[in-house]
């Protein structure tokens, strides 16, 4: 089973990115998502919310939003995760 760090690095490893660059990028993404302390764990050992943040780190949703300026709807119950991603809050009653 692979660690959170290995999971986060998977795409770059497949592209044969320099290991030092991979390590730096994983750390860069882990910071805002507050998952740095989880990098040595296996994803199966994490609760659902933390697994979701790990998946976000791998997908780089925030970076996609910043580079494309596309509107993104992301559903989560984790307020820290929300604060990490939000650029503008808008609430509409159902």
Coordinates of N, CA and C in Angstrom, one line a residue:
X1 N 0.8 -1.2 0.0 CA 0.0 0.0 0.0 C 0.9 1.2 0.0
X2 N 0.5 2.3 -0.7 CA 1.3 3.5 -0.8 C 0.9 4.5 0.2
X3 N 1.8 5.5 0.4 CA 1.5 6.5 1.4 C 0.8 7.7 0.7
X4 N 0.3 8.6 1.5 CA -0.3 9.8 1.0 C 0.6 10.6 0.1
X5 N 1.9 10.7 0.6 CA 2.9 11.4 -0.2 C 3.1 10.7 -1.6
X6 N 3.1 9.4 -1.6 CA 3.3 8.7 -2.9 C 2.1 8.8 -3.8
X7 N 0.9 8.8 -3.1 CA -0.4 9.0 -3.8 C -0.4 10.4 -4.5
X8 N 0.0 11.4 -3.7 CA 0.1 12.8 -4.2 C 1.1 13.0 -5.3
X9 N 2.2 12.2 -5.3 CA 3.2 12.4 -6.3 C 3.0 11.5 -7.5
X10 N 2.0 10.7 -7.5 CA 1.8 9.7 -8.6 C 1.9 10.3 -10.0
X11 N 1.1 11.3 -10.3 CA 1.1 11.9 -11.6 C 2.4 12.4 -12.1
X12 N 3.1 13.0 -11.3 CA 4.5 13.5 -11.6 C 5.5 12.4 -11.8
X13 N 5.3 11.4 -11.0 CA 6.2 10.3 -11.1 C 6.1 9.5 -12.4
X14 N 4.8 9.4 -12.8 CA 4.5 8.8 -14.1 C 5.1 9.6 -15.3
X15 N 5.1 10.9 -15.1 CA 5.7 11.8 -16.1 C 7.2 11.9 -16.0
X16 N 7.8 11.1 -15.1 CA 9.3 11.1 -14.8 C 9.9 12.4 -14.4
X17 N 9.1 13.1 -13.6 CA 9.6 14.4 -13.0 C 10.8 14.1 -12.1
X18 N 11.7 15.0 -12.0 CA 12.8 14.9 -11.0 C 12.3 14.7 -9.6
X19 N 12.8 13.7 -8.9 CA 12.3 13.4 -7.5 C 12.4 14.6 -6.6
X20 N 13.4 15.5 -6.7 CA 13.4 16.7 -5.9 C 12.3 17.6 -6.2
X21 N 11.9 17.7 -7.4 CA 10.8 18.6 -7.8 C 9.5 18.0 -7.3
X22 N 9.4 16.7 -7.4 CA 8.2 16.0 -6.9 C 8.0 16.2 -5.4
X23 N 9.1 16.1 -4.6 CA 9.0 16.3 -3.2 C 8.6 17.7 -2.9
X24 N 9.2 18.7 -3.6 CA 8.8 20.1 -3.4 C 7.4 20.4 -3.7
X25 N 6.9 19.8 -4.8 CA 5.5 20.0 -5.2 C 4.5 19.4 -4.2
X26 N 4.8 18.2 -3.7 CA 4.0 17.6 -2.7 C 3.9 18.4 -1.5
X27 N 5.0 18.9 -1.0 CA 5.0 19.8 0.1 C 4.2 21.1 -0.1
X28 N 4.4 21.6 -1.3 CA 3.7 22.9 -1.6 C 2.2 22.7 -1.6
X29 N 1.7 21.6 -2.1 CA 0.3 21.3 -2.2 C -0.3 20.9 -0.8
X30 N 0.6 20.2 0.0 CA 0.1 19.8 1.3 C -0.1 20.9 2.3
X31 N 0.7 22.0 2.1 CA 0.6 23.1 3.1 C -0.8 23.7 3.2
X32 N -1.3 24.3 2.1 CA -2.7 24.9 2.2 C -3.8 23.9 2.6
X33 N -3.6 22.7 2.2 CA -4.6 21.7 2.5 C -4.5 21.1 3.9
X34 N -3.4 21.5 4.6 CA -3.1 21.1 6.0 C -3.1 19.6 6.1
X35 N -2.4 18.9 5.2 CA -2.2 17.5 5.2 C -0.8 17.1 5.3
X36 N 0.1 18.0 5.6 CA 1.6 17.7 5.7 C 1.8 16.6 6.7
X37 N 1.1 16.6 7.9 CA 1.3 15.6 8.9 C 0.7 14.3 8.5
X38 N 0.0 14.2 7.4 CA -0.6 12.9 6.9 C 0.2 12.2 5.8
X39 N 1.3 12.9 5.4 CA 2.0 12.4 4.2 C 2.6 11.0 4.4
X40 N 2.9 10.6 5.6 CA 3.5 9.3 5.8 C 2.4 8.2 6.0
X41 N 1.2 8.6 6.2 CA 0.1 7.6 6.4 C -0.4 7.0 5.1
X42 N -1.1 5.9 5.2 CA -1.7 5.3 4.1 C -3.1 5.9 4.0
X43 N -3.6 6.1 2.8 CA -5.0 6.7 2.6 C -6.0 5.9 3.3
X44 N -5.9 4.6 3.3 CA -6.9 3.8 4.0 C -7.0 3.9 5.5
X45 N -5.9 4.5 6.1 CA -5.9 4.8 7.5 C -6.6 6.1 7.9
X46 N -7.0 6.9 6.9 CA -7.5 8.2 7.2 C -9.0 8.2 7.2
X47 N -9.6 9.1 8.0 CA -11.1 9.3 7.9 C -11.5 10.0 6.6
X48 N -12.7 9.9 6.3 CA -13.2 10.4 5.0 C -12.8 11.8 4.6
X49 N -13.0 12.7 5.5 CA -12.6 14.1 5.2 C -11.2 14.3 4.9
X50 N -10.3 13.6 5.6 CA -8.9 13.7 5.3 C -8.5 13.0 4.0
X51 N -9.2 11.9 3.7 CA -9.0 11.3 2.4 C -9.4 12.2 1.3
X52 N -10.5 13.0 1.5 CA -10.9 13.9 0.5 C -9.9 15.0 0.2
X53 N -9.3 15.5 1.3 CA -8.3 16.6 1.2 C -7.1 16.0 0.4
X54 N -6.7 14.8 0.7 CA -5.6 14.1 0.0 C -5.9 14.1 -1.5
X55 N -7.2 13.7 -1.8 CA -7.6 13.6 -3.2 C -7.5 15.0 -3.9
X56 N -7.9 16.0 -3.1 CA -7.9 17.3 -3.7 C -6.5 17.8 -4.0
X57 N -5.6 17.4 -3.1 CA -4.2 17.7 -3.3 C -3.7 17.1 -4.6
X58 N -4.1 15.9 -4.8 CA -3.6 15.2 -6.1 C -4.3 15.8 -7.3
X59 N -5.5 16.2 -7.2 CA -6.2 16.8 -8.3 C -5.8 18.2 -8.6
X60 N -5.4 19.0 -7.5 CA -5.0 20.4 -7.7 C -6.1 21.3 -8.1
X61 N -7.3 21.1 -7.4 CA -8.5 21.9 -7.8 C -8.2 23.4 -7.7
X62 N -7.6 23.8 -6.7 CA -7.3 25.2 -6.5 C -6.5 25.8 -7.7
X63 N -5.5 25.0 -8.1 CA -4.6 25.5 -9.2 C -5.4 25.5 -10.5
X64 N -6.3 24.5 -10.7 CA -7.1 24.6 -11.9 C -8.0 25.8 -11.9
X65 N -8.5 26.1 -10.8 CA -9.4 27.3 -10.7 C -8.6 28.6 -11.0
X66 N -7.4 28.7 -10.4 CA -6.6 29.9 -10.6 C -6.1 30.0 -12.0
X67 N -5.8 29.0 -12.7 CA -5.3 29.1 -14.0 C -6.4 29.2 -15.1
X68 N -7.6 28.7 -14.8 CA -8.6 28.8 -15.8 C -9.7 29.8 -15.5
X69 N -9.8 30.2 -14.2 CA -10.8 31.2 -13.8 C -12.2 30.6 -14.0
X70 N -12.3 29.3 -14.1 CA -13.6 28.6 -14.3 C -14.3 28.6 -12.9
X71 N -15.6 28.6 -13.0 CA -16.4 28.4 -11.8 C -16.4 26.9 -11.4
X72 N -16.2 26.7 -10.1 CA -16.1 25.3 -9.7 C -17.1 25.2 -8.5
X73 N -17.9 24.1 -8.5 CA -18.7 23.8 -7.3 C -18.1 22.6 -6.7
X74 N -17.8 22.7 -5.4 CA -17.1 21.6 -4.6 C -17.9 21.4 -3.4
X75 N -18.4 20.2 -3.1 CA -19.2 19.9 -2.0 C -18.4 19.2 -0.9
X76 N -18.4 19.8 0.3 CA -17.7 19.2 1.4 C -18.4 19.6 2.7
X77 N -18.1 18.9 3.8 CA -18.6 19.2 5.1 C -17.5 19.8 5.9
X78 N -16.3 19.8 5.4 CA -15.1 20.3 6.1 C -14.9 21.8 5.9
X79 N -15.1 22.6 7.0 CA -15.0 24.0 6.9 C -13.6 24.5 6.6
X80 N -12.6 23.8 7.1 CA -11.2 24.2 6.8 C -10.9 24.0 5.3
X81 N -11.4 22.9 4.7 CA -11.2 22.6 3.3 C -11.9 23.7 2.5
X82 N -13.1 24.1 2.9 CA -13.8 25.2 2.3 C -13.1 26.5 2.3
X83 N -12.5 26.9 3.4 CA -11.8 28.1 3.5 C -10.5 28.1 2.7
X84 N -10.0 26.9 2.5 CA -8.8 26.7 1.7 C -9.1 27.0 0.2
X85 N -10.2 26.6 -0.2 CA -10.6 26.8 -1.7 C -11.4 28.0 -2.1
X86 N -12.2 28.5 -1.1 CA -13.1 29.6 -1.5 C -12.4 30.8 -2.0
X87 N -13.0 31.4 -3.0 CA -12.6 32.8 -3.5 C -13.7 33.7 -3.3
X88 N -14.9 33.2 -3.3 CA -16.1 34.1 -3.1 C -17.2 33.2 -2.5
X89 N -17.8 33.5 -1.4 CA -18.9 32.7 -0.8 C -20.2 33.3 -1.3
X90 N -21.0 32.4 -1.7 CA -22.4 32.7 -2.2 C -23.3 31.7 -1.7
X91 N -24.3 32.1 -0.9 CA -25.3 31.1 -0.4 C -26.6 31.4 -1.0
X92 N -27.3 30.4 -1.5 CA -28.7 30.6 -2.0 C -29.6 29.6 -1.2
X93 N -30.7 30.1 -0.8 CA -31.7 29.2 -0.1 C -32.2 28.2 -1.1
X94 N -32.5 27.0 -0.6 CA -33.1 26.0 -1.5 C -34.6 26.2 -1.6

